[in-house]
Coordinates of C-alpha atoms and ligand atoms in Angstrom, one line a residue:
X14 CA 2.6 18.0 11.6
X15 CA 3.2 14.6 13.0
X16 CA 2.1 11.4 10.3
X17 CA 1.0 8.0 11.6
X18 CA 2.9 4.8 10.3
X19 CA 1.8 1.5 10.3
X20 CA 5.2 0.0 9.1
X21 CA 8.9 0.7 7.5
X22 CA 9.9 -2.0 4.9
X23 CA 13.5 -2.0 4.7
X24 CA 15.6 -3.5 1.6
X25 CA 12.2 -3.5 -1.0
X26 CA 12.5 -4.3 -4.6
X27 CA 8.9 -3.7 -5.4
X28 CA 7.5 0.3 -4.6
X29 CA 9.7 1.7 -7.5
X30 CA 13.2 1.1 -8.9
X31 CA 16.2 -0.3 -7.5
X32 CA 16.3 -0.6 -2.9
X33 CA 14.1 1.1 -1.2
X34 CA 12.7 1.9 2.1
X35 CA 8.9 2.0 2.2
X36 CA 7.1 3.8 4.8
X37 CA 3.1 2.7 5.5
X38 CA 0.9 5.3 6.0
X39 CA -2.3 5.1 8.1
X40 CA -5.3 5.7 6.6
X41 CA -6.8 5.6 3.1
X42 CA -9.3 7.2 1.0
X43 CA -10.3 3.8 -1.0
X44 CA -12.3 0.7 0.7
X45 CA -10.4 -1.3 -2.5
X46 CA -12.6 -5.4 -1.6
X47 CA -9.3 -7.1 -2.5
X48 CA -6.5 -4.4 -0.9
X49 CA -3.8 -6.1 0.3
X50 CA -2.6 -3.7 3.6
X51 CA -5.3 -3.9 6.1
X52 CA -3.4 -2.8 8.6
X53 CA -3.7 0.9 6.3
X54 CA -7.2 1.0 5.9
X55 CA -8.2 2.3 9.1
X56 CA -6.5 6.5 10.2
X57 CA -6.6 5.4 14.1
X58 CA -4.1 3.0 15.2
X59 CA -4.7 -0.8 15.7
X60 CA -3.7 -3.8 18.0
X61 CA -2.5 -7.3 16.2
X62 CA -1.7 -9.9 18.1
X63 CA 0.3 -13.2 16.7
X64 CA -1.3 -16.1 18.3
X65 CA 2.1 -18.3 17.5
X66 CA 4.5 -15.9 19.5
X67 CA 2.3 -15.8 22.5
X68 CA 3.3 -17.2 25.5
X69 CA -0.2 -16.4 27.3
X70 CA 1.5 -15.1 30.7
X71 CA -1.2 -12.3 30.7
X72 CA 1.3 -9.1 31.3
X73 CA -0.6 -7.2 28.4
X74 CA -4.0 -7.5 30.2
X75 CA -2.6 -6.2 33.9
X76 CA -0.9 -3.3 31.8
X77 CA -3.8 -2.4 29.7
X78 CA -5.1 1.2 31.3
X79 CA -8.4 0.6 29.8
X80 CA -9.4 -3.1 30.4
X81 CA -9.3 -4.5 26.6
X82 CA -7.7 -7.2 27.0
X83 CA -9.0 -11.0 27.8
X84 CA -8.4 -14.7 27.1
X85 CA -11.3 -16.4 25.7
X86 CA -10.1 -20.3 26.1
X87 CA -6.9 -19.9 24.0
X88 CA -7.0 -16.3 22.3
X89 CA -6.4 -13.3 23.2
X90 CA -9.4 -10.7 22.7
X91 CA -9.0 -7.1 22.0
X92 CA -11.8 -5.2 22.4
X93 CA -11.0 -2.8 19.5
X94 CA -14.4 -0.2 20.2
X95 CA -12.0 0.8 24.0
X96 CA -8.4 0.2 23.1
X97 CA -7.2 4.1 22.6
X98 CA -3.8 2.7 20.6
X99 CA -1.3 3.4 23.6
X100 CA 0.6 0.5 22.8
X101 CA 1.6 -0.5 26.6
X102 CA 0.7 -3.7 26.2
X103 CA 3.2 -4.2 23.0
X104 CA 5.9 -2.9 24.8
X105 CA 5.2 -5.0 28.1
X106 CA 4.8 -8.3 26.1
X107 CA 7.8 -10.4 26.5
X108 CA 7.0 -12.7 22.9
X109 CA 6.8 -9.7 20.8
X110 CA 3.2 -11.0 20.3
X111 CA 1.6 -7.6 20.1
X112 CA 2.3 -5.3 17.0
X113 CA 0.9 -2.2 17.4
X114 CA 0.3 -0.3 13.5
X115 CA 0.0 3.9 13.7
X116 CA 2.6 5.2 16.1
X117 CA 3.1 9.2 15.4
X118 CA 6.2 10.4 14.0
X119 CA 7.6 13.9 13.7
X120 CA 8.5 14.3 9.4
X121 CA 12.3 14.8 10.9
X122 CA 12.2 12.1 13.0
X123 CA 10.7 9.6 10.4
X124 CA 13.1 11.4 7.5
X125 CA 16.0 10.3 10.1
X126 CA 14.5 6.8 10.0
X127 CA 14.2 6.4 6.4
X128 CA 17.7 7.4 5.6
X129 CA 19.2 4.8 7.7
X130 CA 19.6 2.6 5.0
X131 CA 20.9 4.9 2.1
X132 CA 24.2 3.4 1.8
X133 CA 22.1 0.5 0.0
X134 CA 19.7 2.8 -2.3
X135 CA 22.7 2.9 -4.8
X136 CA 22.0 5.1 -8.0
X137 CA 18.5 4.4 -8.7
X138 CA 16.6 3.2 -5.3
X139 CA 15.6 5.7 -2.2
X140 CA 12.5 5.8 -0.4
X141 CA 8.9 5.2 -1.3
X142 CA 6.0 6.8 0.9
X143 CA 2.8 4.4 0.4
X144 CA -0.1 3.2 2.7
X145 CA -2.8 3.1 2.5
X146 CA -2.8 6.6 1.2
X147 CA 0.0 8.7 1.9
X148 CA -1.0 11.8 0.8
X149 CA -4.0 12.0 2.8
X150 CA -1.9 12.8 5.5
X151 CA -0.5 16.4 5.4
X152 CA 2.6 16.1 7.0
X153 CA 3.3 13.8 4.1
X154 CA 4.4 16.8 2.1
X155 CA 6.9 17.8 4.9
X156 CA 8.5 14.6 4.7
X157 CA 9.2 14.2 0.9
X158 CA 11.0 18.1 1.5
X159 CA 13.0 16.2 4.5
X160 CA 14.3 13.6 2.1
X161 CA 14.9 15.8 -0.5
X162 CA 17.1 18.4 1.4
X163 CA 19.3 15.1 2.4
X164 CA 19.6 14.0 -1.1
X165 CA 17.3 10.9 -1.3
X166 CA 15.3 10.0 -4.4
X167 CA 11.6 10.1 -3.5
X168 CA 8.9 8.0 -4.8
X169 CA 5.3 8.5 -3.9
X170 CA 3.1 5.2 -4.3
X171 CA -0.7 7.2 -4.8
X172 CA -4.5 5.7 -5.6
X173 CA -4.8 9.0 -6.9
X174 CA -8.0 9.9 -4.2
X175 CA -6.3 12.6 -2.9
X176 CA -6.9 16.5 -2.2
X177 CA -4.9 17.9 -5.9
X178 CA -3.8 20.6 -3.8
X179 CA -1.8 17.9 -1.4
X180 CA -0.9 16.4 -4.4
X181 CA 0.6 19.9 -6.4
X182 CA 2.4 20.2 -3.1
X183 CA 4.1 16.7 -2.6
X184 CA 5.5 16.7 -6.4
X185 CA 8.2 19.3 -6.0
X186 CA 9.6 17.4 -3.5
X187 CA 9.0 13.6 -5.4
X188 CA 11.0 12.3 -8.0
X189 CA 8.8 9.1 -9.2
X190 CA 5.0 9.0 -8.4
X191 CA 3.7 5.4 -8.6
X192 CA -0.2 6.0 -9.6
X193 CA -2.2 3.4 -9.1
X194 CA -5.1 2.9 -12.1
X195 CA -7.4 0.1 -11.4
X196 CA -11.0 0.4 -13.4
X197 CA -11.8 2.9 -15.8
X198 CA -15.4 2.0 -15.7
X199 CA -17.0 4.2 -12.9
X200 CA -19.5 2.7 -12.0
X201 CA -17.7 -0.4 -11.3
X202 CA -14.6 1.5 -9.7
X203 CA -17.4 3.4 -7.3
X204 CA -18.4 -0.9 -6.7
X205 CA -14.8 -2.0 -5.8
X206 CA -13.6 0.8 -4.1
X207 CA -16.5 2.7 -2.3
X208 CA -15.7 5.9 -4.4
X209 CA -16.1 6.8 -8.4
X210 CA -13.2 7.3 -10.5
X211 CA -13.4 11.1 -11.3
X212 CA -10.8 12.7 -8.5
X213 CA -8.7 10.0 -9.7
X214 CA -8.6 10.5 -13.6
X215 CA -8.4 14.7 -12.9
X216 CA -5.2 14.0 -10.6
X217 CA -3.4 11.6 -13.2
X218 CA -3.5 14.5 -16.0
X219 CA -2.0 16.7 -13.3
X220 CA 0.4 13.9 -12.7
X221 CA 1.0 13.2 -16.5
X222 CA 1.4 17.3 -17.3
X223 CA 4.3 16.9 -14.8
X224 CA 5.7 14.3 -15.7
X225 CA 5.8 16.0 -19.4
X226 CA 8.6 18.5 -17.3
X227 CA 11.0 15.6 -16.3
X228 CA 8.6 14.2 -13.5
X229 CA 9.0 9.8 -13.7
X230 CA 5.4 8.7 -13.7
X231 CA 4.7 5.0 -13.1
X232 CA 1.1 3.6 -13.7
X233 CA 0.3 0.6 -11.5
X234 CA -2.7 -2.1 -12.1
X235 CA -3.8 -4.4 -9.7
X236 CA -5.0 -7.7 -11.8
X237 CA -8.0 -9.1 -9.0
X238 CA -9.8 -12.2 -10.1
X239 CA -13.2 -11.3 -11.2
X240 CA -12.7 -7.8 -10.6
X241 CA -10.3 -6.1 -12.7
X242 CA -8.9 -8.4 -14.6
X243 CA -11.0 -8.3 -18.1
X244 CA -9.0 -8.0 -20.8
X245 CA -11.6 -5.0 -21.8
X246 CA -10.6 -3.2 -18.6
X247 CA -6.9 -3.7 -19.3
X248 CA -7.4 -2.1 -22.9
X249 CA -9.1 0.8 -22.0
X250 CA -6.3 1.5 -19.3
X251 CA -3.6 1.2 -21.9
X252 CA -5.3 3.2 -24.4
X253 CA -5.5 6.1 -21.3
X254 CA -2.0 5.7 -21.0
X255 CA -1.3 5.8 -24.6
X256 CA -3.2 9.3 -24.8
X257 CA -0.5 10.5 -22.7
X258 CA 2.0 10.4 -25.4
X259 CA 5.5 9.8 -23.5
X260 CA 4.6 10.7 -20.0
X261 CA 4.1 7.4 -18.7
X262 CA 7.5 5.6 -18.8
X263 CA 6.4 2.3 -17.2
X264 CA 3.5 -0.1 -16.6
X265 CA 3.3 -2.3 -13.9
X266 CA 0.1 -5.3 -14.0
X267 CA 0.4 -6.3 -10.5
X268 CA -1.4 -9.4 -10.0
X269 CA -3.2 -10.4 -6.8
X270 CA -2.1 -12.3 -4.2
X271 CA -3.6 -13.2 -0.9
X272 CA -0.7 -13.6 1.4
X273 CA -2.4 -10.4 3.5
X274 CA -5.5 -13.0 4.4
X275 CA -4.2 -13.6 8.1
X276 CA -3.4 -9.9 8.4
X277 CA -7.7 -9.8 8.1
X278 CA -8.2 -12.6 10.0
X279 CA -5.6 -10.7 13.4
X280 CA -7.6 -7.7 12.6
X281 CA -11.0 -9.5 13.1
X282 CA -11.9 -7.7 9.2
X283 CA -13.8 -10.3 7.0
X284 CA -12.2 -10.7 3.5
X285 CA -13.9 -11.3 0.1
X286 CA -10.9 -13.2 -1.1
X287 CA -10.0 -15.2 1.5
X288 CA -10.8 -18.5 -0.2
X289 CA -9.1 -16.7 -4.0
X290 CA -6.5 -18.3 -5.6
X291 CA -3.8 -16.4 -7.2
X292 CA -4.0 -16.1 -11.2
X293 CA -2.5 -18.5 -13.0
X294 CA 0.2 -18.5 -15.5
X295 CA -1.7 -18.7 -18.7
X296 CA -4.8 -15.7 -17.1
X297 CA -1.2 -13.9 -16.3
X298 CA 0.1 -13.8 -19.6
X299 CA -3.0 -13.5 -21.4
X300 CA -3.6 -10.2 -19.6
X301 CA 0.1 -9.1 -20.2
X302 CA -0.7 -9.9 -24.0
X303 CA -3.8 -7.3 -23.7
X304 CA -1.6 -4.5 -22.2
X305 CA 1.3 -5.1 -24.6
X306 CA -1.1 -4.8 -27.4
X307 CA -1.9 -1.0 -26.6
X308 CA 1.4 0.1 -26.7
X309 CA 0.6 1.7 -24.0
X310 CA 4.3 2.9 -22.8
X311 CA 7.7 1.6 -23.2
X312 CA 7.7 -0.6 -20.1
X313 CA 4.8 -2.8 -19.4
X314 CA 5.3 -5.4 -16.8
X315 CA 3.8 -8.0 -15.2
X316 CA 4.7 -8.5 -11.3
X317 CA 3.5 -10.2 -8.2
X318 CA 3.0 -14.8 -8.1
X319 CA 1.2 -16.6 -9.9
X320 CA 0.8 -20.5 -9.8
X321 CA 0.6 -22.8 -12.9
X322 CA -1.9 -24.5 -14.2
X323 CA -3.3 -27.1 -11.8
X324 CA -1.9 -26.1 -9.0
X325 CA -4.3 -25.3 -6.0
X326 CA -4.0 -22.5 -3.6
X327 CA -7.0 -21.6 -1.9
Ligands
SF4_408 S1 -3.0 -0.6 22.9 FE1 -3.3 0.4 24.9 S2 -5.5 0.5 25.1 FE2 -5.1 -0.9 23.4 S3 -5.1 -3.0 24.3 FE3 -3.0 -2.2 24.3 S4 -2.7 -1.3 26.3 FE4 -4.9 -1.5 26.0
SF4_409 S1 1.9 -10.2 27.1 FE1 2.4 -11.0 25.1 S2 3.0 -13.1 25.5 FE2 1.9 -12.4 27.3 S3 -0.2 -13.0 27.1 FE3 0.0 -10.9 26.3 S4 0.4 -11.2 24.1 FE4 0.8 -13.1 25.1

């Protein structure tokens, strides 16, 4: 069954340990206000066009079979309800200006891809499936066996809101799930994310029971300004974890950053947190304080920017 990528990130350092290779899947189960891939909300696949690589000599709109493209003044419009995805107009476009995100791969033929790189994974890096929401994508499952029968370490990079039954068939084939925890309050995870918390708590003991067989199980926490970054909310997660006695081997408080907000703006989505500032250093640490607290695991770590005190960046 084919899948439908948005993007390969060669050389990463931050979907699991040592190098990887991170594959983007389309599509997600979550409508998270603050997530970071837009490109990977959406299943269908999308048109972005970079206004600064543009050369505006109008070869995507003679290519385009169904008439989406214009120039309004200056910038180029897509008219996203007719474009079908066919990409033509990227690969006419002589500035690279078009991107096109969800072009259809066979599991060998994105498997070949992947492993391009493995003379870099070295003993502990490999390749990370993530999204938007990998696993909501059947053919998924086919691609962590590909990777495995070549050797590579798998990690899976989850928000948990998946069928179990995808999910008790992708972990024979994954070696570290990344499981992303956000709120444990429902009815404020059901706010933030369009969906309740329940699918998402059941799946984590199936992820904990097997990681309790040799399974590595990383718990991941996005830290979003006035959304889940209350020390109360960091507690509770950390007592969760702690419940889980030894399965959980690290924690990773990822805090927010807003890089993605002209990803929004080329994808004509509106974004809550366009004008958010990153945390600072002290509302860092003193969240990092709350999670080492619960001794929640042996690893707990804080990732991601944050500016200092003062410092502006709207
Ligand atoms: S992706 Fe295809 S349908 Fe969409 S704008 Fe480009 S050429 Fe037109
Ligand atoms: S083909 Fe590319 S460079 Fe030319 S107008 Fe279209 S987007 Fe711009």
């Amino acid at each position: 069954m084919e899948v439908i990528i948005s993007d390969i990130q060669r050389m990463s350092s931050e979907d699991g340990p040592g190098l990887r290779v991170t594959a983007f899947f389309k599509g997600c189960s979550l409508r998270c206000e603050w997530c970071h891939n837009p490109e990977c909300i959406a299943f269908h696949g999308e048109l972005i066009w970079n206004e600064n690589r543009c050369i505006r000599c109008g070869t995507c709109i003679g290519v385009c079979p169904n008439g989406c493209l214009a120039f309004d003044a200056d910038t180029l419009k897509i008219d996203r309800a007719k474009c079908v995805a066919c990409f033509r107009c990227e690969d006419a476009c002589p500035g690279a200006a078009l991107e096109g995100k969800g072009k259809a791969f066979t599991p060998e033929k994105l498997c070949r891809e992947l492993v391009k790189d493995r003379a870099y994974f070295g003993t502990d890096g490999g390749v990370t499936l993530s999204g938007g929401e990998a696993l909501m994508q059947p053919g998924s499952v086919e691609v962590l066996q590909c990777l495995k029968s070549r050797g590579i370490q798998t990690a899976v990079d989850t928000c948990g809101m998946v069928p179990a039954e995808t999910l008790e068939r992708a972990l024979p084939f994954t070696d570290i799930v990344l499981y992303d925890i956000k709120v444990l309050d429902n009815g404020l995870h059901e706010k933030l994310t369009g969906c309740g918390n329940g699918t998402i708590l059941e799946n984590f003991d199936l992820v904990c029971r097997w990681a309790e067989k040799g399974g590595r199980l990383w718990v991941r926490t996005p830290l979003i300004p006035g959304a889940t970054d209350s020390p109360g909310n960091i507690e509770k997660i950390g007592a969760l974890i702690k419940s889980k006695g030894a399965s959980v081997e690290r924690w990773e408080l990822c805090a927010f950053n807003n890089l993605c907000r002209d990803k929004y703006r080329r994808l004509n989505i509106p974004w809550k947190y366009r004008e958010t500032s990153l945390l600072t250093e002290s509302e860092a640490k003193r969240l990092a304080a709350a999670a080492e607290k619960t001794l929640a695991c042996a690893q707990i770590r804080l990732t991601g920017a944050t500016m200092k005190e003062g410092e502006t960046n709207g």
